[in-house]
XYZ file of C-alpha atoms in Angstrom:
547
model
C -42.667 -8.357 0.522
C -44.587 -4.978 0.082
C -44.426 -4.958 4.005
C -40.676 -4.790 3.889
C -40.847 -2.225 2.025
C -43.154 -0.474 3.524
C -40.884 -0.884 6.752
C -37.966 0.031 5.089
C -39.596 3.799 3.624
C -41.115 4.241 7.141
C -37.391 4.068 8.927
C -36.211 6.336 5.965
C -38.553 8.472 6.640
C -38.257 8.803 10.320
C -34.371 8.724 10.655
C -33.588 9.987 7.055
C -35.852 12.106 5.884
C -34.948 14.338 2.525
C -34.703 17.519 4.014
C -34.966 19.761 0.622
C -35.848 19.587 -2.713
C -32.790 19.758 -4.260
C -32.295 17.156 -6.864
C -28.868 15.246 -6.932
C -27.376 13.575 -9.923
C -25.905 10.193 -9.847
C -23.065 10.616 -11.796
C -19.376 9.584 -13.171
C -18.181 9.912 -9.022
C -21.220 8.840 -7.819
C -23.515 11.281 -5.620
C -20.945 14.033 -4.084
C -22.279 17.363 -2.498
C -21.961 19.212 1.071
C -21.943 15.861 3.672
C -24.998 17.246 5.446
C -26.767 16.787 2.277
C -26.486 13.282 2.322
C -28.008 11.618 5.191
C -30.967 10.284 3.190
C -29.044 9.652 0.079
C -26.641 7.180 2.058
C -29.361 5.406 3.671
C -31.386 4.616 0.528
C -28.080 3.887 -1.458
C -27.901 0.743 1.284
C -31.496 -0.159 -0.050
C -30.596 0.237 -3.456
C -27.272 -1.938 -3.014
C -29.379 -4.812 -1.814
C -31.711 -4.800 -5.063
C -28.942 -4.552 -7.364
C -26.911 -7.622 -5.258
C -30.328 -9.717 -5.579
C -30.287 -8.932 -9.407
C -27.150 -10.578 -9.461
C -28.171 -13.340 -7.554
C -26.961 -12.502 -4.643
C -23.177 -11.614 -6.005
C -21.734 -8.812 -3.708
C -22.210 -5.086 -4.032
C -19.697 -2.415 -3.273
C -20.731 0.553 -1.363
C -17.720 3.054 -1.253
C -18.633 6.427 1.203
C -15.874 9.165 -0.539
C -15.396 12.563 -1.880
C -11.983 12.095 -3.587
C -10.164 14.676 -3.793
C -13.161 17.412 -3.168
C -12.574 19.186 0.270
C -13.163 17.438 3.793
C -16.861 19.318 4.339
C -17.741 17.111 0.850
C -18.712 13.641 0.910
C -19.917 10.946 -1.458
C -20.881 7.368 -2.559
C -20.444 5.473 -5.305
C -21.935 1.937 -5.719
C -19.362 -0.817 -7.044
C -20.363 -3.766 -9.533
C -19.243 -7.543 -9.013
C -16.270 -7.564 -10.898
C -15.188 -4.459 -8.484
C -16.428 -2.281 -11.740
C -18.239 0.622 -11.597
C -22.190 1.009 -11.228
C -23.844 -0.162 -15.064
C -24.892 2.620 -16.314
C -28.957 1.680 -16.355
C -28.719 1.672 -12.647
C -27.102 4.915 -12.136
C -30.749 6.487 -13.308
C -32.212 4.072 -10.602
C -30.050 5.752 -8.197
C -30.864 9.461 -9.136
C -34.686 8.738 -9.089
C -34.608 6.813 -5.630
C -31.966 9.300 -3.841
C -34.815 12.301 -5.094
C -37.887 10.948 -4.668
C -40.218 12.361 -1.481
C -40.279 10.136 1.516
C -43.420 9.484 0.168
C -42.922 7.672 -3.075
C -39.605 6.052 -1.804
C -41.605 2.376 -0.943
C -43.146 2.719 -4.602
C -39.660 3.772 -6.365
C -38.321 0.397 -4.364
C -40.957 -1.503 -5.899
C -41.016 0.135 -9.341
C -37.112 -0.651 -9.587
C -37.663 -4.125 -7.964
C -40.404 -4.681 -10.669
C -38.636 -3.754 -13.672
C -35.460 -5.406 -12.809
C -37.376 -8.533 -12.543
C -35.848 -8.963 -8.879
C -36.765 -12.154 -6.868
C -36.907 -11.074 -3.224
C -35.837 -14.672 -2.175
C -32.293 -14.487 -3.295
C -30.045 -13.202 -0.644
C -27.798 -9.949 -0.840
C -24.397 -8.844 0.386
C -23.216 -5.090 0.296
C -19.978 -4.585 1.043
C -18.917 -1.061 2.784
C -16.066 1.236 3.178
C -15.452 5.075 3.712
C -12.659 7.293 3.900
C -11.413 9.550 6.776
C -13.309 12.718 6.842
C -15.216 13.143 9.656
C -18.724 12.820 8.077
C -18.168 9.356 6.827
C -18.994 7.199 10.060
C -22.310 8.980 10.507
C -23.083 8.338 6.591
C -21.675 4.628 6.842
C -23.961 3.745 9.538
C -26.835 5.067 7.804
C -25.934 2.796 4.863
C -25.603 0.369 7.028
C -29.092 0.870 8.462
C -30.728 0.973 4.724
C -28.908 -2.803 3.841
C -30.398 -3.682 7.107
C -33.553 -2.703 6.684
C -34.253 -4.418 3.324
C -33.236 -7.537 4.681
C -29.758 -7.740 3.215
C -26.371 -8.265 4.688
C -23.666 -6.298 5.142
C -20.066 -6.321 5.516
C -18.587 -3.326 7.048
C -14.683 -3.480 6.389
C -14.092 0.547 7.748
C -11.576 3.308 6.780
C -10.242 1.712 3.851
C -8.580 3.456 0.023
C -11.405 3.212 -2.989
C -9.680 0.821 -4.762
C -8.906 -1.313 -1.805
C -13.052 -1.494 -1.247
C -13.126 -2.681 -5.230
C -10.498 -5.273 -4.736
C -12.454 -6.987 -2.189
C -15.473 -7.208 -3.925
C -13.639 -8.739 -6.847
C -11.992 -11.422 -4.568
C -15.775 -12.271 -2.587
C -17.200 -12.706 -5.962
C -14.381 -14.680 -7.266
C -14.611 -17.317 -4.343
C -10.625 -16.053 -3.450
C -9.592 -16.147 -7.075
C -8.331 -12.734 -7.613
C -7.089 -13.039 -3.990
C -8.004 -12.676 0.001
C -10.731 -10.395 0.662
C -8.725 -8.331 3.619
C -6.605 -5.412 3.789
C -3.327 -7.860 4.973
C -4.270 -10.435 1.576
C -4.331 -7.163 -0.387
C -1.112 -6.022 0.995
C 0.450 -9.654 0.352
C -0.863 -10.010 -3.016
C 0.303 -6.581 -4.166
C 3.525 -6.139 -2.374
C 5.108 -9.577 -2.445
C 4.855 -9.860 -6.191
C 6.495 -6.217 -6.039
C 9.596 -7.442 -3.679
C 9.671 -10.760 -6.066
C 10.410 -8.564 -9.066
C 12.776 -6.278 -7.392
C 14.588 -9.267 -6.683
C 17.823 -8.420 -4.090
C 18.917 -5.499 -5.575
C 16.901 -2.471 -5.043
C 19.476 -0.250 -6.689
C 19.989 -0.581 -10.662
C 21.613 2.176 -13.005
C 20.427 5.783 -12.035
C 17.348 4.316 -9.829
C 17.616 4.816 -6.577
C 15.062 2.825 -4.563
C 13.716 6.100 -1.873
C 10.379 8.273 -2.646
C 8.684 11.058 -1.195
C 5.232 10.370 -0.746
C 2.243 13.040 -0.203
C -0.477 11.032 1.293
C -3.053 14.211 0.873
C -3.716 13.473 4.465
C -6.184 11.210 4.148
C -6.600 7.252 3.887
C -3.447 6.847 1.504
C -1.388 8.007 4.139
C -2.614 5.820 6.974
C -2.749 2.298 4.443
C 0.781 3.441 2.910
C 2.191 3.121 6.845
C 1.008 -0.466 6.458
C 2.598 -1.069 2.724
C 5.805 -0.047 3.826
C 5.819 -2.828 6.560
C 5.168 -5.352 3.676
C 7.515 -3.652 1.356
C 10.339 -4.133 3.937
C 13.431 -2.382 2.654
C 12.731 -2.609 -1.273
C 11.511 0.510 -1.413
C 12.302 3.411 1.372
C 8.843 5.693 1.545
C 9.114 8.855 3.434
C 5.110 10.107 4.055
C 4.370 13.407 4.784
C 0.601 14.958 4.891
C 0.135 11.694 6.777
C -3.242 12.356 8.494
C -2.198 15.244 11.339
C -3.592 17.865 8.487
C -6.496 19.130 6.720
C -7.673 16.601 3.921
C -7.042 17.700 0.625
C -5.853 20.977 1.735
C -3.053 22.445 -0.483
C -2.186 19.085 -0.931
C -3.004 15.720 -2.890
C -3.262 14.707 -6.393
C -5.502 17.101 -7.635
C -3.469 20.256 -5.950
C -0.859 18.989 -7.412
C -2.137 17.928 -11.341
C -4.179 21.720 -11.035
C -2.091 24.004 -9.872
C 1.626 22.518 -11.090
C 3.133 22.731 -7.949
C 4.631 20.914 -5.035
C 2.160 20.170 -2.189
C 2.208 22.184 1.258
C 4.269 19.905 3.890
C 6.737 18.212 0.977
C 10.737 18.885 2.139
C 12.307 20.720 -0.513
C 15.073 17.768 -2.091
C 16.738 19.076 -4.914
C 15.677 16.199 -7.799
C 14.274 13.532 -5.379
C 11.108 11.308 -6.952
C 8.139 12.435 -5.017
C 4.312 11.032 -5.233
C 0.887 12.691 -4.379
C -2.067 10.819 -3.973
C -5.549 11.809 -3.408
C -7.880 11.572 -0.500
C -9.163 8.501 -1.064
C -5.921 7.174 -3.174
C -7.339 5.943 -6.785
C -5.084 8.579 -8.388
C -1.455 9.355 -8.315
C 0.714 11.903 -9.520
C 4.703 11.556 -9.973
C 6.899 15.241 -9.719
C 10.071 16.357 -8.665
C 12.197 20.010 -8.222
C 15.115 20.093 -9.961
C 18.557 22.068 -8.660
C 17.284 25.247 -10.136
C 13.999 25.327 -8.410
C 11.805 23.829 -11.273
C 8.882 22.140 -10.928
C 8.413 18.615 -13.549
C 5.301 17.459 -13.256
C 4.525 13.380 -14.688
C 0.683 13.011 -14.452
C -0.982 10.079 -15.784
C -0.005 10.448 -19.715
C 2.859 9.658 -18.227
C 2.195 6.521 -16.584
C 0.561 5.470 -19.457
C 3.428 5.538 -21.793
C 5.309 3.976 -18.978
C 3.164 1.021 -18.684
C 2.112 0.638 -22.372
C 6.064 0.511 -23.370
C 7.121 -2.007 -20.964
C 4.385 -4.108 -21.275
C 4.925 -4.081 -24.915
C 8.146 -5.205 -24.894
C 7.058 -8.368 -22.403
C 4.563 -8.746 -24.294
C 7.044 -9.058 -27.500
C 9.969 -11.075 -25.924
C 7.189 -13.494 -24.252
C 6.386 -14.212 -27.807
C 2.676 -14.293 -26.743
C -0.052 -13.614 -29.394
C -1.752 -10.520 -27.494
C -2.744 -7.365 -28.357
C -2.086 -4.604 -26.096
C -4.049 -1.128 -26.202
C -4.149 2.074 -24.650
C -7.531 4.258 -23.605
C -7.191 7.990 -23.114
C -9.581 10.799 -22.584
C -9.010 14.295 -24.502
C -7.182 15.384 -21.648
C -4.363 13.502 -22.638
C -1.297 15.469 -23.615
C -0.797 15.287 -27.622
C 2.585 14.622 -27.065
C 1.817 11.605 -25.293
C -0.791 10.337 -27.744
C 2.284 10.942 -30.629
C 4.866 9.067 -28.350
C 2.427 6.199 -27.677
C 1.060 5.887 -31.040
C 4.486 6.680 -33.312
C 7.144 5.915 -31.159
C 5.627 3.113 -29.121
C 3.388 1.526 -31.594
C 0.735 1.093 -29.546
C -3.095 1.787 -30.152
C -4.493 4.475 -28.874
C -8.190 5.123 -28.470
C -10.124 8.404 -27.071
C -13.017 7.926 -25.049
C -15.237 10.523 -23.140
C -14.162 11.974 -19.422
C -15.196 8.809 -16.788
C -13.606 5.950 -15.234
C -16.658 3.347 -16.990
C -15.826 4.486 -20.552
C -11.858 3.973 -20.250
C -13.034 0.448 -18.412
C -15.047 -0.436 -20.850
C -12.974 0.435 -24.151
C -9.692 -1.400 -22.148
C -11.850 -4.765 -21.767
C -11.602 -4.534 -25.785
C -7.646 -5.739 -25.660
C -5.533 -8.657 -24.357
C -3.903 -6.163 -22.172
C -5.624 -2.849 -21.923
C -3.769 0.074 -20.106
C -6.167 2.791 -19.398
C -5.266 6.863 -17.991
C -7.068 9.767 -16.980
C -4.196 12.512 -16.963
C -5.454 13.024 -13.460
C -3.397 9.983 -12.890
C -6.220 7.334 -12.122
C -6.196 4.575 -14.544
C -4.832 0.738 -13.686
C -4.126 -2.456 -16.550
C -6.862 -5.252 -17.204
C -5.693 -8.509 -18.397
C -8.475 -10.233 -20.165
C -9.327 -14.010 -19.111
C -7.851 -15.517 -22.377
C -4.676 -13.190 -21.871
C -4.334 -14.598 -18.400
C -4.728 -18.207 -18.848
C -2.032 -17.726 -21.680
C 0.379 -15.907 -19.865
C 0.215 -18.333 -16.903
C 0.370 -21.556 -19.152
C 2.943 -19.820 -20.551
C 4.658 -19.606 -17.278
C 4.733 -23.364 -16.497
C 5.893 -24.402 -19.931
C 9.905 -25.189 -18.832
C 10.891 -25.524 -22.576
C 10.729 -21.828 -23.188
C 13.852 -20.276 -24.150
C 15.533 -18.128 -20.898
C 14.268 -14.602 -22.084
C 11.118 -15.283 -23.028
C 10.434 -17.554 -20.146
C 11.316 -14.667 -18.188
C 9.480 -12.114 -19.781
C 6.496 -14.631 -19.206
C 7.538 -14.774 -15.671
C 7.590 -10.730 -15.161
C 4.218 -10.570 -17.059
C 2.555 -13.103 -14.254
C 4.129 -11.233 -11.651
C 2.818 -7.698 -12.614
C -0.717 -9.273 -12.912
C -0.464 -9.955 -9.005
C 1.274 -6.403 -8.772
C -2.026 -4.435 -10.683
C -5.288 -3.985 -8.872
C -7.468 -4.623 -12.680
C -10.664 -3.799 -10.943
C -9.754 0.354 -11.050
C -6.798 3.057 -10.408
C -5.529 2.356 -7.494
C -2.642 5.006 -6.372
C -0.878 2.163 -4.218
C -1.225 -0.086 -6.899
C 0.163 2.314 -9.810
C 3.135 3.400 -7.232
C 4.460 -0.256 -7.141
C 4.286 -0.675 -11.030
C 5.548 2.757 -12.018
C 8.586 1.725 -9.265
C 9.000 -1.488 -10.751
C 9.212 -0.578 -14.581
C 11.864 2.291 -13.267
C 13.968 -0.064 -11.547
C 13.770 -2.797 -14.757
C 15.283 -0.093 -16.830
C 17.588 1.513 -14.148
C 15.820 4.943 -14.670
C 15.808 7.880 -12.666
C 12.749 10.146 -12.994
C 14.697 12.514 -15.046
C 14.968 9.403 -17.570
C 11.357 8.714 -17.534
C 10.625 12.580 -18.151
C 13.278 12.420 -21.069
C 10.920 10.096 -23.039
C 9.168 13.084 -24.978
C 8.982 16.324 -24.190
C 4.948 17.522 -22.911
C 2.788 20.558 -24.305
C 2.545 23.125 -21.999
C -1.148 22.992 -21.144
C -3.619 24.911 -18.183
C -6.999 23.816 -16.439
C -9.265 26.255 -15.600
C -12.870 25.991 -14.171
C -15.956 28.045 -15.010
C -18.829 28.536 -12.218
C -22.249 28.577 -14.285
C -26.111 28.493 -13.361
C -26.225 25.055 -15.506
C -23.770 22.857 -16.233
C -26.016 21.147 -18.842
C -26.208 23.743 -21.079
C -23.193 22.643 -22.518
C -22.931 19.237 -24.348
C -20.537 17.461 -26.075
C -19.585 14.880 -28.547
C -16.486 13.067 -30.368
C -15.166 11.897 -26.825
C -16.144 15.073 -25.406
C -13.839 16.452 -28.173
C -16.264 18.913 -29.718
C -18.728 21.071 -28.316
C -22.953 21.321 -29.572
C -24.237 23.639 -27.549
C -24.472 26.448 -26.647
C -24.739 27.250 -30.511
C -21.592 29.489 -31.324
C -19.130 28.170 -28.787
C -17.578 25.654 -30.393
C -16.619 27.852 -33.189
C -15.300 30.877 -31.267
C -13.115 28.460 -29.663
C -11.455 27.239 -33.238
C -10.990 30.775 -34.641
C -9.075 31.014 -30.786
C -7.094 27.980 -30.874
C -5.614 29.034 -34.475
C -3.938 32.151 -32.849
C -1.558 29.616 -30.749
C 1.035 27.056 -32.197
C 0.137 23.632 -31.642
C -3.036 24.983 -30.233
C -5.763 22.755 -28.654
C -8.778 23.462 -26.158
C -11.661 21.925 -25.221
C -14.740 22.158 -22.687
C -16.680 19.791 -20.837
C -19.236 20.101 -17.988
C -18.506 18.243 -14.545
C -19.924 15.240 -13.819
C -20.868 16.327 -10.067
C -21.056 20.221 -9.899
C -22.181 23.535 -11.998
C -19.150 24.248 -13.597
C -17.630 23.818 -16.696
C -13.820 22.625 -17.156
C -11.523 24.465 -19.669
C -8.509 22.729 -21.280
C -5.940 24.297 -23.513
C -2.462 23.204 -24.899
C -0.230 24.968 -26.984
C 3.615 25.496 -27.548
C 4.378 27.744 -24.490
C 2.867 27.620 -21.427
C 2.146 31.420 -21.635
C 0.207 30.509 -24.938
C -1.549 27.927 -22.882
C -2.179 29.773 -20.031
C -3.441 32.718 -22.320
C -5.538 30.175 -24.341
C -7.305 28.593 -21.826
C -8.327 32.480 -19.955
C -9.348 33.407 -23.610
C -11.782 29.640 -23.844
C -12.679 30.460 -20.484
C -14.273 33.971 -21.059
C -15.798 32.480 -24.213
C -17.655 30.071 -21.756
C -18.113 32.809 -19.158
C -20.320 34.679 -22.142
C -22.094 32.536 -23.938
C -22.715 29.373 -21.240
C -24.150 31.263 -17.945
C -21.176 32.126 -16.610
C -21.424 32.987 -12.611
C -19.439 35.973 -11.255
C -15.781 37.209 -12.637
C -14.049 34.763 -15.623
C -11.701 32.652 -13.695
C -7.770 33.853 -14.339
C -4.768 31.324 -14.663
C -3.248 30.805 -10.903
C 0.300 32.772 -10.475
């Protein structure tokens, strides 16, 4: 088999040589950088995906080409494990080592990984490939496909799809269709049919009106939402904007709305209208509206977490099923949301480091685990035991009417939810389901608790690794003295809280701050950013709060 590896290395050296010595790291979102620096990485990830599939006895492995919310010139790649989850952490090291090996080291690194993971070359390999709408994605997909073929793997190329759809396809294939049909049509049928069933024959209810304005970030989410609208029939009216005719993620999309706390470009000003923004690969979602006084209101991942957890807790209690529900957040979660969840909703809350893999892993500890990052990335996971219990109860004709209705709604919700990963389209349908069931407007939803004003800033540094954290990223360990200075600053602001963490993909440090007023949150963020710039090797000038 060393001949196959040698041939694969030769192809890589000839077609996709490593052109520079820049080190690239497999982070929370896989590899992500300028697209022109990635052809050799994509070829090598095709090779690694084949090895990963063989290591999992031929199970399908996903390979998604996307840079999500990043600017259009960027791109990236991440691998998806058999249950649609993020790549196992131990394999992230293999990915980093393989991507950074010299052309002459490629075959030896491949053989080293194969030997270290006790891989049998006789086992077949299947790699499922998807890409977003970036101009660079097609060429990078071709590099990955050539890599897969070079090492004897089989590739199933889905072309342009959302990232969550690719995760969903991997899960479907590896469950032999038990989770769903591994096609775009199957994806939309499963989610939308369950949504329409939950809605019934009355789209309106109370303060709820079945109309939304949708910002597609000029990405794949807009492309696929056009298909979803057909399946939704008349249950939900979607007014689509930033539908792909503009520049990807440029002054639009979920990350723009979250970071700058303003409406995206290209969205009509309709007072109090319920608006939705997704990001470039449609795995994040943010709700917002502009009131009659032109004030912007944002409902982010924290708001969705509380909405989901509260409604699911209500259904669990009415179903009388013995199921443990828990919610997982990161340090970015607004302090008011955490208090509301634990004190008002009485739902257990756990805090983990930033990154979907950490949230997903922790959520698996519950019968029903809800997880969300404040940026709008999240989903709900039902354990196998919970799934079986709910399905069995739904078939029990002896249940009391209220109990049976709760069980049936839980069962239908499991089909609306993409349990493999955060999915903007799926999450939107869940939000719309709950608002409809409660008869709530977006203002009713917002009124459940009052967010503490907050601000996020980015500090460009020479080396992000100088920042090290602990306690789920809420405390800074290095550089020395930084946390003490932050603590002193926080004491000057009522309800003050701040933390810093290094980016997983860029040499920047992210600063988060919250306080009793927006002015104080802005001041605290700017002051902490200045200290980070001073002690952590800042480049250029310290950041300022956007006007």
